[in-house]
Short mmCIF file of C-alpha atoms and ligand atoms in Angstrom, two decimals:
data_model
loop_
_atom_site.label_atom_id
_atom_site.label_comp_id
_atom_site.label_asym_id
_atom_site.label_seq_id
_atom_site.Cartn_x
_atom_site.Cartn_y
_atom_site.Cartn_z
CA UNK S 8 16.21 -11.01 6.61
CA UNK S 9 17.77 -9.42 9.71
CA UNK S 10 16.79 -6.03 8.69
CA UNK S 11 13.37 -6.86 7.18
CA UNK S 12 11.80 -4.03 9.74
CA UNK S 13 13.06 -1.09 7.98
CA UNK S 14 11.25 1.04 5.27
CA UNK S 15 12.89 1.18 2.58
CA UNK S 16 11.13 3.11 -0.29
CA UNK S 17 13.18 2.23 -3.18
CA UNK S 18 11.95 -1.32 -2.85
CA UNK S 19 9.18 -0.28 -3.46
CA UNK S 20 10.00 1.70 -6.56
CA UNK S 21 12.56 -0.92 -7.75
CA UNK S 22 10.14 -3.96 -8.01
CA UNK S 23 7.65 -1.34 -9.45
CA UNK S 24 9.51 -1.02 -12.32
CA UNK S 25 11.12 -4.75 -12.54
CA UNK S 26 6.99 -6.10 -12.82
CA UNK S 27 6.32 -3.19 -15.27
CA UNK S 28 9.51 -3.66 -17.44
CA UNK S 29 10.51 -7.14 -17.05
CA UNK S 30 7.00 -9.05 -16.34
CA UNK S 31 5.10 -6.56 -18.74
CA UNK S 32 2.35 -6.14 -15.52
CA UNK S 33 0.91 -3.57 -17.52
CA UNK S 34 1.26 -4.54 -21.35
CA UNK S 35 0.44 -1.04 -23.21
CA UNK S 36 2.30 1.85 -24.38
CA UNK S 37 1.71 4.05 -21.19
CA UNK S 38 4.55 5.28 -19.22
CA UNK S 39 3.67 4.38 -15.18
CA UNK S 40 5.69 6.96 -12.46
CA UNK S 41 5.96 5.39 -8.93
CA UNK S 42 5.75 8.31 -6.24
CA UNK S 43 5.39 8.90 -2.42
CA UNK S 44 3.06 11.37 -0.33
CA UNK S 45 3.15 10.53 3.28
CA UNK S 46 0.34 13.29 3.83
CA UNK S 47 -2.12 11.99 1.25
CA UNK S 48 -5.53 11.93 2.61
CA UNK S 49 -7.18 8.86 2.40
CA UNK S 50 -10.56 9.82 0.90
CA UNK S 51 -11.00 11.08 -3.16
CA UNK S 52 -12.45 14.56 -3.50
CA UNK S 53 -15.45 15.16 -6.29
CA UNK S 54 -12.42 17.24 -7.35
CA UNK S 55 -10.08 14.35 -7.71
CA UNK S 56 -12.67 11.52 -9.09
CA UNK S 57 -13.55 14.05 -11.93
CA UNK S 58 -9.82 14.01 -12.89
CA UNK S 59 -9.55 10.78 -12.87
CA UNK S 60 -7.88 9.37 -9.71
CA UNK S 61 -8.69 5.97 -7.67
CA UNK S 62 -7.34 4.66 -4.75
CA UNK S 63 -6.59 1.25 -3.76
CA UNK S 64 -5.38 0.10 -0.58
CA UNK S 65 -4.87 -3.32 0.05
CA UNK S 66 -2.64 -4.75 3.39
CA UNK S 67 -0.20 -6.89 3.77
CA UNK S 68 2.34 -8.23 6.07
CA UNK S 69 5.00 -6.24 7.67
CA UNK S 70 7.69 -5.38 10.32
CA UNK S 71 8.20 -2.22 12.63
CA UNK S 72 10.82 -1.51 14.87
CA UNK S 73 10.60 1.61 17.65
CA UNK S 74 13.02 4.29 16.98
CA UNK S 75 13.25 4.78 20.71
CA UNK S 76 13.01 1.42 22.83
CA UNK S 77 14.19 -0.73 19.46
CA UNK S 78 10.87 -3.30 20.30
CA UNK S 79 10.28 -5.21 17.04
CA UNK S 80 6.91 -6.19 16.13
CA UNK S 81 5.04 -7.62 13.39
CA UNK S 82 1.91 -7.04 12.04
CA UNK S 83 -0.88 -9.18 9.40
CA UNK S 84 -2.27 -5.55 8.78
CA UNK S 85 0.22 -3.06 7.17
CA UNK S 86 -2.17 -0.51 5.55
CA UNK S 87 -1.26 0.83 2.15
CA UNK S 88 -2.47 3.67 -0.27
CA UNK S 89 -1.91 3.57 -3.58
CA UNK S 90 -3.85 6.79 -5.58
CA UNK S 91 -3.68 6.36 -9.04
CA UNK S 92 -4.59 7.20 -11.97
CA UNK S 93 -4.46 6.66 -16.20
CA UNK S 94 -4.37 10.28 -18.01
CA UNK S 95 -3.76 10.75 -21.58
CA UNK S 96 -1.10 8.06 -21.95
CA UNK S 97 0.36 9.16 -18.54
CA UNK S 98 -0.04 6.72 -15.60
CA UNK S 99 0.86 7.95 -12.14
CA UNK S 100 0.98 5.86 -8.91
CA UNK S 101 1.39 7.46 -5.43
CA UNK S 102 1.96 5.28 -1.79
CA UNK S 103 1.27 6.57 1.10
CA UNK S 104 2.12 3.17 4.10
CA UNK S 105 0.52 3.73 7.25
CA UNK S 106 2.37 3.56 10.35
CA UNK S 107 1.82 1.60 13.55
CA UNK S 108 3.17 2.85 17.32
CA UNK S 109 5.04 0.87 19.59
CA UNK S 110 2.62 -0.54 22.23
CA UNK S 111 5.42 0.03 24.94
CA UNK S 112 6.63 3.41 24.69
CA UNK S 113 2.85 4.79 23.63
CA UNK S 114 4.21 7.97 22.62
CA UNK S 115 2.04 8.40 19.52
CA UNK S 116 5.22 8.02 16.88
CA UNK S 117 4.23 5.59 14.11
CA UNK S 118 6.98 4.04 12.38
CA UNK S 119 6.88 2.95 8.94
CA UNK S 120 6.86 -0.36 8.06
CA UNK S 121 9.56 -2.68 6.87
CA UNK S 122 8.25 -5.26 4.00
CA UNK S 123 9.74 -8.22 2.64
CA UNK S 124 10.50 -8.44 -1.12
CA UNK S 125 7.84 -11.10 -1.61
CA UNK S 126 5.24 -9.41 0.01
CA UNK S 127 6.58 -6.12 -1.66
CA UNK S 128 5.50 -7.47 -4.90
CA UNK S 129 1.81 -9.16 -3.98
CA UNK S 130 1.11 -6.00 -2.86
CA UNK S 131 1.93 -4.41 -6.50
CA UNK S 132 0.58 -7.39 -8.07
CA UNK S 133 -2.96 -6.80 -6.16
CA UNK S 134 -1.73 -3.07 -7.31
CA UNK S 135 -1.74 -3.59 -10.48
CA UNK S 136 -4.75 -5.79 -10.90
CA UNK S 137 -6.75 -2.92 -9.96
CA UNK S 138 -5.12 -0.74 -12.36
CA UNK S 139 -5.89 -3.21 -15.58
CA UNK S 140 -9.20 -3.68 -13.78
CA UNK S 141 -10.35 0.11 -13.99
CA UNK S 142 -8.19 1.98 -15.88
CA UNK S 143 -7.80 -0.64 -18.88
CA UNK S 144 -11.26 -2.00 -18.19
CA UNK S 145 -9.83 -5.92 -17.93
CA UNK S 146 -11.62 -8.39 -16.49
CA UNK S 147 -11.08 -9.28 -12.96
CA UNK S 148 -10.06 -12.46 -13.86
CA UNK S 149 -7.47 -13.54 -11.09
CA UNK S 150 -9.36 -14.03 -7.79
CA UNK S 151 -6.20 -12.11 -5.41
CA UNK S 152 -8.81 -10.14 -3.98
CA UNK S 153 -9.97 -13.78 -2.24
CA UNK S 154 -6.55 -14.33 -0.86
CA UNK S 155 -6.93 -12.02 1.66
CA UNK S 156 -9.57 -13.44 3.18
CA UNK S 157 -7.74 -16.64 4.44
CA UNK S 158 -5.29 -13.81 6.09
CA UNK S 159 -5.24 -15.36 9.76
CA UNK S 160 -4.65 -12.00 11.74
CA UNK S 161 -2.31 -13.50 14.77
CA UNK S 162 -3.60 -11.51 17.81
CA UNK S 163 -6.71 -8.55 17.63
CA UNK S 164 -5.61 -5.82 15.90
CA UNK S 165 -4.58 -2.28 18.43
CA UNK S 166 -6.56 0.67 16.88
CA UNK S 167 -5.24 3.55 19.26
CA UNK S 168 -1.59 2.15 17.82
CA UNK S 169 -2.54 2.12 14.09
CA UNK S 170 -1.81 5.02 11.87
CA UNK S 171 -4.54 4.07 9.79
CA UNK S 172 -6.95 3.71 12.42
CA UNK S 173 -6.21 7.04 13.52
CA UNK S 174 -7.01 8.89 10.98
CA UNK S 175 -10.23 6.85 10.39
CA UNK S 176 -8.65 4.68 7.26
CA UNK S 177 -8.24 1.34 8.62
CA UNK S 178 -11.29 0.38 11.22
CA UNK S 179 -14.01 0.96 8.85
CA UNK S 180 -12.07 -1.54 6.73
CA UNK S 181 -12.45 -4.09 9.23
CA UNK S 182 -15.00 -7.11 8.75
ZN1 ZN T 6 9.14 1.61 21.87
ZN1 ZN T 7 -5.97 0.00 12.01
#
């Protein structure tokens, strides 16, 4: 996977619908959209919560490249956003990824991450999950949350590099 460090959004979207269409992820009549906002804000207002919405945002494993120097880099802690919610028959999804920098050039750019397809889908599988969890009320019966514990993070993770970090998301995720 040569150019595994890319984003590509319609990965995303694509194996969104393949697990809701083909694997039935989500067996009931409601129609699920898959959308992106790279400006969502990563706390719910009162505002939202009374209309409905949640957020999930699990991590997973990913690739950056710099635009500028072309460093590649890999990281155990891709942040992702989902916001989503169930409303009358009408299920909405919306990702925001989080960015890292490049720890050579330091010029405050985050790039978007590049995701394999496997990794792609645990991360709409945990998605999902969630969704059955609170907007279906299913019980959390598969123990994917538990995974991520055994996730072995290589080297310490750079705040002052981290998108997520930045705009205080990711380090008051950390254990
Ligand atoms: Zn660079
Ligand atoms: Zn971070």
């Amino acid at each position: 996977m040569s150019h595994s460090s890319e984003w590509v959004p319609s990965v995303w979207m694509d194996t969104f619908n393949e697990l809701l269409s083909d694997d039935s992820e989500l067996d009931y009549e409601d129609q699920w959209t898959f959308n992106f906002n790279y400006r969502q804000t990563a706390k719910l207002t009162t505002e939202e919560r009374k209309r409905g919405w949640k957020i999930s945002n699990p991590h997973v494993h990913g690739k950056f490249q710099c635009a500028s120097c072309k460093n590649i880099w890999s990281s155990a802690r891709v942040v992702l956003l989902f916001r989503y919610r169930l409303r009358s028959g009408r299920g909405i999804v919306i990702m925001r990824p989080f960015g890292q920098a490049c720890r050579r050039c330091k010029n405050n750019m985050f790039c978007l991450p590049g995701v394999s397809n496997t990794n792609v889908e645990e991360a709409l599988l945990k998605l999902f999950a969630k969704i059955r969890k609170n907007c279906y009320g299913e019980k959390d019966d598969n123990d994917i949350g538990s995974q991520q514990k055994n996730f072995k993070l290589t080297k310490p993770h750079e705040s002052t590099l981290c998108e997520a970090c930045q705009t205080g998301f990711c380090s008051e995720r950390m254990e």
